[in-house]
PDB file of C-alpha atoms in Angstrom:
ATOM      1  CA  ASP A   3     101.638 121.555 104.175  1.00  0.00           C
ATOM      2  CA  SER A   4      99.347 120.271 101.412  1.00  0.00           C
ATOM      3  CA  GLY A   5     101.954 117.909  99.971  1.00  0.00           C
ATOM      4  CA  VAL A   6     101.911 119.716  96.619  1.00  0.00           C
ATOM      5  CA  THR A   7     105.204 121.375  95.723  1.00  0.00           C
ATOM      6  CA  GLN A   8     105.831 124.110  93.194  1.00  0.00           C
ATOM      7  CA  THR A   9     109.067 125.559  91.909  1.00  0.00           C
ATOM      8  CA  PRO A  10     110.267 128.206  91.655  1.00  0.00           C
ATOM      9  CA  LYS A  11     108.589 130.337  94.310  1.00  0.00           C
ATOM     10  CA  HIS A  12     109.351 133.560  92.499  1.00  0.00           C
ATOM     11  CA  LEU A  13     110.256 134.275  88.901  1.00  0.00           C
ATOM     12  CA  ILE A  14     111.132 137.637  87.387  1.00  0.00           C
ATOM     13  CA  THR A  15     111.575 137.871  83.651  1.00  0.00           C
ATOM     14  CA  ALA A  16     111.178 140.212  80.707  1.00  0.00           C
ATOM     15  CA  THR A  17     108.488 140.553  78.072  1.00  0.00           C
ATOM     16  CA  GLY A  18     108.875 138.178  75.167  1.00  0.00           C
ATOM     17  CA  GLN A  19     110.642 135.534  77.255  1.00  0.00           C
ATOM     18  CA  ARG A  20     109.601 131.956  78.000  1.00  0.00           C
ATOM     19  CA  VAL A  21     109.401 130.318  81.430  1.00  0.00           C
ATOM     20  CA  THR A  22     108.559 126.900  82.836  1.00  0.00           C
ATOM     21  CA  LEU A  23     106.742 126.370  86.122  1.00  0.00           C
ATOM     22  CA  ARG A  24     106.948 122.998  87.800  1.00  0.00           C
ATOM     23  CA  CYS A  25     104.522 121.142  90.044  1.00  0.00           C
ATOM     24  CA  SER A  26     104.768 117.865  91.944  1.00  0.00           C
ATOM     25  CA  PRO A  27     101.390 116.532  93.102  1.00  0.00           C
ATOM     26  CA  ARG A  28     100.655 114.841  96.409  1.00  0.00           C
ATOM     27  CA  SER A  29     101.825 111.272  96.579  1.00  0.00           C
ATOM     28  CA  GLY A  30      99.264 109.063  94.842  1.00  0.00           C
ATOM     29  CA  ASP A  31      97.292 111.885  93.222  1.00  0.00           C
ATOM     30  CA  LEU A  32      96.772 111.406  89.504  1.00  0.00           C
ATOM     31  CA  SER A  33      95.087 114.708  88.623  1.00  0.00           C
ATOM     32  CA  VAL A  34      96.937 118.000  88.327  1.00  0.00           C
ATOM     33  CA  TYR A  35      95.281 121.378  87.788  1.00  0.00           C
ATOM     34  CA  TRP A  36      96.777 124.750  86.955  1.00  0.00           C
ATOM     35  CA  TYR A  37      95.209 128.058  88.022  1.00  0.00           C
ATOM     36  CA  GLN A  38      96.147 131.671  87.491  1.00  0.00           C
ATOM     37  CA  GLN A  39      95.414 134.387  90.038  1.00  0.00           C
ATOM     38  CA  SER A  40      95.891 137.910  88.780  1.00  0.00           C
ATOM     39  CA  LEU A  41      95.768 140.935  91.076  1.00  0.00           C
ATOM     40  CA  ASP A  42      92.463 141.123  92.977  1.00  0.00           C
ATOM     41  CA  GLN A  43      91.007 138.300  90.929  1.00  0.00           C
ATOM     42  CA  GLY A  44      89.779 134.885  91.862  1.00  0.00           C
ATOM     43  CA  LEU A  45      91.639 131.831  90.685  1.00  0.00           C
ATOM     44  CA  GLN A  46      91.093 131.168  86.997  1.00  0.00           C
ATOM     45  CA  PHE A  47      91.254 127.554  85.892  1.00  0.00           C
ATOM     46  CA  LEU A  48      93.747 126.987  83.109  1.00  0.00           C
ATOM     47  CA  ILE A  49      94.072 123.273  82.448  1.00  0.00           C
ATOM     48  CA  GLN A  50      93.796 119.797  84.013  1.00  0.00           C
ATOM     49  CA  TYR A  51      95.772 116.635  83.444  1.00  0.00           C
ATOM     50  CA  TYR A  52      94.889 113.160  84.625  1.00  0.00           C
ATOM     51  CA  ASN A  53      97.524 110.429  84.570  1.00  0.00           C
ATOM     52  CA  GLY A  54      99.391 112.100  81.738  1.00  0.00           C
ATOM     53  CA  GLU A  55      96.391 112.982  79.587  1.00  0.00           C
ATOM     54  CA  GLU A  56      94.804 116.393  79.165  1.00  0.00           C
ATOM     55  CA  ARG A  57      91.295 116.251  80.676  1.00  0.00           C
ATOM     56  CA  ALA A  58      89.910 119.776  80.681  1.00  0.00           C
ATOM     57  CA  LYS A  59      90.853 123.185  79.398  1.00  0.00           C
ATOM     58  CA  GLY A  60      89.819 126.521  80.764  1.00  0.00           C
ATOM     59  CA  ASN A  61      90.840 130.026  79.802  1.00  0.00           C
ATOM     60  CA  ILE A  62      94.338 129.068  78.785  1.00  0.00           C
ATOM     61  CA  LEU A  63      96.048 131.243  76.195  1.00  0.00           C
ATOM     62  CA  GLU A  64      97.582 129.665  73.115  1.00  0.00           C
ATOM     63  CA  ARG A  65     100.965 130.989  74.292  1.00  0.00           C
ATOM     64  CA  PHE A  66     100.644 128.718  77.317  1.00  0.00           C
ATOM     65  CA  SER A  67     100.994 124.957  77.313  1.00  0.00           C
ATOM     66  CA  ALA A  68     101.287 122.224  79.902  1.00  0.00           C
ATOM     67  CA  GLN A  69     102.131 118.577  80.209  1.00  0.00           C
ATOM     68  CA  GLN A  70     102.142 115.838  82.819  1.00  0.00           C
ATOM     69  CA  PHE A  71     105.012 113.407  82.837  1.00  0.00           C
ATOM     70  CA  PRO A  72     105.050 109.655  83.630  1.00  0.00           C
ATOM     71  CA  ASP A  73     106.166 110.402  87.199  1.00  0.00           C
ATOM     72  CA  LEU A  74     103.027 112.597  87.419  1.00  0.00           C
ATOM     73  CA  HIS A  75     104.792 115.894  87.884  1.00  0.00           C
ATOM     74  CA  SER A  76     103.551 118.663  85.630  1.00  0.00           C
ATOM     75  CA  GLU A  77     105.033 121.672  83.910  1.00  0.00           C
ATOM     76  CA  LEU A  78     103.320 124.831  82.721  1.00  0.00           C
ATOM     77  CA  ASN A  79     105.134 126.604  79.891  1.00  0.00           C
ATOM     78  CA  LEU A  80     104.461 130.270  79.301  1.00  0.00           C
ATOM     79  CA  SER A  81     105.936 131.854  76.175  1.00  0.00           C
ATOM     80  CA  SER A  82     106.054 135.277  74.517  1.00  0.00           C
ATOM     81  CA  LEU A  83     105.383 136.715  77.923  1.00  0.00           C
ATOM     82  CA  GLU A  84     103.443 139.947  78.289  1.00  0.00           C
ATOM     83  CA  LEU A  85     103.106 142.314  81.226  1.00  0.00           C
ATOM     84  CA  GLY A  86      99.581 141.029  81.814  1.00  0.00           C
ATOM     85  CA  ASP A  87     100.894 137.531  82.461  1.00  0.00           C
ATOM     86  CA  SER A  88     102.251 138.691  85.800  1.00  0.00           C
ATOM     87  CA  ALA A  89     100.283 136.683  88.343  1.00  0.00           C
ATOM     88  CA  LEU A  90     100.350 133.916  90.910  1.00  0.00           C
ATOM     89  CA  TYR A  91     100.214 130.502  89.300  1.00  0.00           C
ATOM     90  CA  PHE A  92      98.885 127.696  91.453  1.00  0.00           C
ATOM     91  CA  CYS A  93      99.011 123.992  90.917  1.00  0.00           C
ATOM     92  CA  ALA A  94      96.546 121.669  92.644  1.00  0.00           C
ATOM     93  CA  SER A  95      96.194 117.922  92.745  1.00  0.00           C
ATOM     94  CA  SER A  96      93.454 115.446  93.548  1.00  0.00           C
ATOM     95  CA  ALA A  97      93.189 111.701  93.730  1.00  0.00           C
ATOM     96  CA  GLU A  98      90.121 110.936  91.682  1.00  0.00           C
ATOM     97  CA  GLN A  99      88.861 111.856  88.287  1.00  0.00           C
ATOM     98  CA  GLY A 100      85.329 111.378  87.116  1.00  0.00           C
ATOM     99  CA  ALA A 101      82.041 111.004  88.915  1.00  0.00           C
ATOM    100  CA  LEU A 102      82.450 113.346  91.814  1.00  0.00           C
ATOM    101  CA  ALA A 103      84.607 116.410  92.041  1.00  0.00           C
ATOM    102  CA  ASP A 104      87.236 115.534  94.573  1.00  0.00           C
ATOM    103  CA  THR A 105      88.889 117.961  96.923  1.00  0.00           C
ATOM    104  CA  GLN A 106      91.791 119.703  95.290  1.00  0.00           C
ATOM    105  CA  TYR A 107      94.913 120.414  97.320  1.00  0.00           C
ATOM    106  CA  PHE A 108      96.912 123.459  96.340  1.00  0.00           C
ATOM    107  CA  GLY A 109     100.601 124.139  96.233  1.00  0.00           C
ATOM    108  CA  PRO A 110     102.101 127.399  97.536  1.00  0.00           C
ATOM    109  CA  GLY A 111     102.171 128.981  94.087  1.00  0.00           C
ATOM    110  CA  THR A 112     104.749 130.575  91.819  1.00  0.00           C
ATOM    111  CA  ARG A 113     104.734 134.348  91.624  1.00  0.00           C
ATOM    112  CA  LEU A 114     105.621 135.435  88.094  1.00  0.00           C
ATOM    113  CA  THR A 115     106.615 139.025  87.448  1.00  0.00           C
ATOM    114  CA  VAL A 116     107.051 140.149  83.862  1.00  0.00           C
ATOM    115  CA  LEU A 117     108.947 143.422  83.463  1.00  0.00           C
TER     116      LEU A 117
ATOM    117  CA  ASP B  17      81.030 136.301  83.052  1.00  0.00           C
ATOM    118  CA  GLN B  18      81.531 135.815  86.792  1.00  0.00           C
ATOM    119  CA  GLN B  19      79.653 132.602  87.564  1.00  0.00           C
ATOM    120  CA  VAL B  20      80.649 132.619  91.227  1.00  0.00           C
ATOM    121  CA  LYS B  21      80.450 135.911  93.063  1.00  0.00           C
ATOM    122  CA  GLN B  22      81.608 137.052  96.459  1.00  0.00           C
ATOM    123  CA  ASN B  23      80.244 140.551  96.699  1.00  0.00           C
ATOM    124  CA  SER B  24      81.978 141.519  99.937  1.00  0.00           C
ATOM    125  CA  PRO B  25      85.699 142.057  99.358  1.00  0.00           C
ATOM    126  CA  SER B  26      86.300 142.396 103.085  1.00  0.00           C
ATOM    127  CA  LEU B  27      84.694 141.705 106.454  1.00  0.00           C
ATOM    128  CA  SER B  28      85.756 142.555 110.007  1.00  0.00           C
ATOM    129  CA  VAL B  29      84.389 140.621 112.974  1.00  0.00           C
ATOM    130  CA  GLN B  30      85.072 140.777 116.697  1.00  0.00           C
ATOM    131  CA  GLU B  31      86.812 137.748 118.187  1.00  0.00           C
ATOM    132  CA  GLY B  32      84.290 135.296 119.629  1.00  0.00           C
ATOM    133  CA  ARG B  33      81.431 136.485 117.415  1.00  0.00           C
ATOM    134  CA  ILE B  34      80.022 134.782 114.322  1.00  0.00           C
ATOM    135  CA  SER B  35      81.579 135.409 110.906  1.00  0.00           C
ATOM    136  CA  ILE B  36      79.271 134.951 107.922  1.00  0.00           C
ATOM    137  CA  LEU B  37      80.757 134.889 104.451  1.00  0.00           C
ATOM    138  CA  ASN B  38      78.461 134.843 101.453  1.00  0.00           C
ATOM    139  CA  CYS B  39      78.709 133.513  97.935  1.00  0.00           C
ATOM    140  CA  ASP B  40      76.287 133.577  95.002  1.00  0.00           C
ATOM    141  CA  TYR B  41      76.407 131.559  91.810  1.00  0.00           C
ATOM    142  CA  THR B  42      74.612 131.792  88.494  1.00  0.00           C
ATOM    143  CA  ASN B  43      75.248 128.401  86.888  1.00  0.00           C
ATOM    144  CA  SER B  44      72.432 126.029  87.865  1.00  0.00           C
ATOM    145  CA  MET B  45      74.577 123.080  86.757  1.00  0.00           C
ATOM    146  CA  PHE B  46      76.903 123.525  89.740  1.00  0.00           C
ATOM    147  CA  ASP B  47      76.332 120.731  92.220  1.00  0.00           C
ATOM    148  CA  TYR B  48      79.407 120.738  94.431  1.00  0.00           C
ATOM    149  CA  PHE B  49      80.647 123.693  96.427  1.00  0.00           C
ATOM    150  CA  LEU B  50      83.789 124.270  98.434  1.00  0.00           C
ATOM    151  CA  TRP B  51      85.307 126.898 100.669  1.00  0.00           C
ATOM    152  CA  TYR B  52      89.035 127.538 100.706  1.00  0.00           C
ATOM    153  CA  LYS B  53      91.048 129.669 103.077  1.00  0.00           C
ATOM    154  CA  LYS B  54      94.192 131.436 101.956  1.00  0.00           C
ATOM    155  CA  TYR B  55      96.945 133.009 104.025  1.00  0.00           C
ATOM    156  CA  PRO B  56      99.441 135.382 102.402  1.00  0.00           C
ATOM    157  CA  ALA B  57     102.241 133.653 100.489  1.00  0.00           C
ATOM    158  CA  GLU B  58     100.474 130.286 100.727  1.00  0.00           C
ATOM    159  CA  GLY B  59      98.197 128.315  98.446  1.00  0.00           C
ATOM    160  CA  PRO B  60      94.479 127.978  99.192  1.00  0.00           C
ATOM    161  CA  THR B  61      93.671 125.390 101.848  1.00  0.00           C
ATOM    162  CA  PHE B  62      90.501 123.320 101.639  1.00  0.00           C
ATOM    163  CA  LEU B  63      88.112 124.114 104.471  1.00  0.00           C
ATOM    164  CA  ILE B  64      84.717 122.525 103.919  1.00  0.00           C
ATOM    165  CA  SER B  65      82.474 121.375 101.089  1.00  0.00           C
ATOM    166  CA  ILE B  66      78.840 120.620 100.400  1.00  0.00           C
ATOM    167  CA  SER B  67      77.068 118.767  97.624  1.00  0.00           C
ATOM    168  CA  SER B  68      73.770 119.907  96.187  1.00  0.00           C
ATOM    169  CA  ILE B  69      71.873 117.037  97.802  1.00  0.00           C
ATOM    170  CA  LYS B  70      72.418 118.650 101.199  1.00  0.00           C
ATOM    171  CA  ASP B  71      71.582 122.071 102.545  1.00  0.00           C
ATOM    172  CA  LYS B  72      73.991 122.102 105.471  1.00  0.00           C
ATOM    173  CA  ASN B  73      77.364 120.660 106.348  1.00  0.00           C
ATOM    174  CA  GLU B  74      79.161 121.138 109.626  1.00  0.00           C
ATOM    175  CA  ASP B  75      82.784 120.644 110.621  1.00  0.00           C
ATOM    176  CA  GLY B  76      83.699 121.942 114.046  1.00  0.00           C
ATOM    177  CA  ARG B  77      83.426 125.724 114.094  1.00  0.00           C
ATOM    178  CA  PHE B  78      82.639 125.831 110.375  1.00  0.00           C
ATOM    179  CA  THR B  79      79.202 125.349 108.830  1.00  0.00           C
ATOM    180  CA  VAL B  80      78.285 125.778 105.193  1.00  0.00           C
ATOM    181  CA  PHE B  81      74.685 126.412 104.177  1.00  0.00           C
ATOM    182  CA  LEU B  82      73.380 125.948 100.659  1.00  0.00           C
ATOM    183  CA  ASN B  83      70.175 127.517  99.324  1.00  0.00           C
ATOM    184  CA  LYS B  84      69.750 126.055  95.855  1.00  0.00           C
ATOM    185  CA  SER B  85      66.643 128.024  94.969  1.00  0.00           C
ATOM    186  CA  ALA B  86      68.464 131.283  95.692  1.00  0.00           C
ATOM    187  CA  LYS B  87      71.760 129.979  94.262  1.00  0.00           C
ATOM    188  CA  HIS B  88      73.428 131.121  97.439  1.00  0.00           C
ATOM    189  CA  LEU B  89      75.805 129.603  99.921  1.00  0.00           C
ATOM    190  CA  SER B  90      77.273 130.905 103.107  1.00  0.00           C
ATOM    191  CA  LEU B  91      80.063 129.953 105.475  1.00  0.00           C
ATOM    192  CA  HIS B  92      79.521 130.465 109.195  1.00  0.00           C
ATOM    193  CA  ILE B  93      82.453 130.490 111.589  1.00  0.00           C
ATOM    194  CA  VAL B  94      81.537 130.312 115.272  1.00  0.00           C
ATOM    195  CA  PRO B  95      83.246 131.444 117.398  1.00  0.00           C
ATOM    196  CA  SER B  96      85.638 133.483 115.285  1.00  0.00           C
ATOM    197  CA  GLN B  97      89.299 133.344 116.291  1.00  0.00           C
ATOM    198  CA  PRO B  98      92.273 135.540 115.322  1.00  0.00           C
ATOM    199  CA  GLY B  99      93.742 132.659 113.312  1.00  0.00           C
ATOM    200  CA  ASP B 100      90.693 132.786 111.076  1.00  0.00           C
ATOM    201  CA  SER B 101      91.938 136.042 109.576  1.00  0.00           C
ATOM    202  CA  ALA B 102      92.564 135.145 105.926  1.00  0.00           C
ATOM    203  CA  VAL B 103      91.057 135.422 102.473  1.00  0.00           C
ATOM    204  CA  TYR B 104      88.178 133.009 101.917  1.00  0.00           C
ATOM    205  CA  PHE B 105      87.288 131.759  98.459  1.00  0.00           C
ATOM    206  CA  CYS B 106      84.159 129.887  97.517  1.00  0.00           C
ATOM    207  CA  ALA B 107      84.351 127.550  94.545  1.00  0.00           C
ATOM    208  CA  ALA B 108      81.916 125.438  92.566  1.00  0.00           C
ATOM    209  CA  SER B 109      81.937 122.585  90.093  1.00  0.00           C
ATOM    210  CA  ASN B 110      79.444 120.330  88.343  1.00  0.00           C
ATOM    211  CA  PHE B 111      79.075 116.597  88.072  1.00  0.00           C
ATOM    212  CA  GLY B 112      81.770 114.936  86.033  1.00  0.00           C
ATOM    213  CA  ASN B 113      83.701 118.156  85.539  1.00  0.00           C
ATOM    214  CA  GLU B 114      86.519 118.548  87.981  1.00  0.00           C
ATOM    215  CA  LYS B 115      87.449 122.118  87.210  1.00  0.00           C
ATOM    216  CA  LEU B 116      86.621 124.572  89.958  1.00  0.00           C
ATOM    217  CA  THR B 117      85.176 128.010  89.334  1.00  0.00           C
ATOM    218  CA  PHE B 118      86.276 130.401  92.054  1.00  0.00           C
ATOM    219  CA  GLY B 119      84.868 133.594  93.449  1.00  0.00           C
ATOM    220  CA  THR B 120      87.121 136.623  93.919  1.00  0.00           C
ATOM    221  CA  GLY B 121      87.474 136.097  97.656  1.00  0.00           C
ATOM    222  CA  THR B 122      86.537 137.856 100.889  1.00  0.00           C
ATOM    223  CA  ARG B 123      89.241 139.081 103.248  1.00  0.00           C
ATOM    224  CA  LEU B 124      88.162 138.271 106.803  1.00  0.00           C
ATOM    225  CA  THR B 125      89.787 140.147 109.661  1.00  0.00           C
ATOM    226  CA  ILE B 126      89.125 139.021 113.224  1.00  0.00           C
ATOM    227  CA  ILE B 127      89.551 141.840 115.705  1.00  0.00           C
ATOM    228  CA  PRO B 128      90.915 140.720 119.110  1.00  0.00           C
TER     229      PRO B 128
END
């Protein structure tokens, strides 16, 4: 158990809909990262938050947005969903931000299926 | 543009033998490398890391080797055990940038 929790585990929805994925980082970790893993692909970095502030952006679509709340949990919002958005979405957390890349600890993921 | 590549999608190894997983990268700015292991229905689990100032890092049965001139790293597992059967991802990052760039993974199967 990494200490990172994600809800829900599974989500099935229709095209055009909007969903929210939730992540709680390990106790004490200030950084939260979101990754997308499509079928047979590696994990693609989407976005990072540190202590409530956006720190880095990867290949995140404009239809997607995220935020980190004062209690450090994070939400990833996906809107106008398309079939191609079906994927595993992972959240990771780490303690430090800055000089050295710190080990990231991953949650179990949310499997999103768009029908 | 795949900056981190794992060219072998799968590998089968006899129990007790050495497993060698390979990873190549193209971005010379990468200076920190990690290996993650992933079981089905679980998130990736950190296994071992190495910074670019070293060429080898060992942790029990796991050793990671880094060849900066070839932009190549490898993970050695000795001896291989059935519980090592999983998908292994290599990942890389560069100084001051926490985002990880992942390879596509290698599925390792240990044959009893």
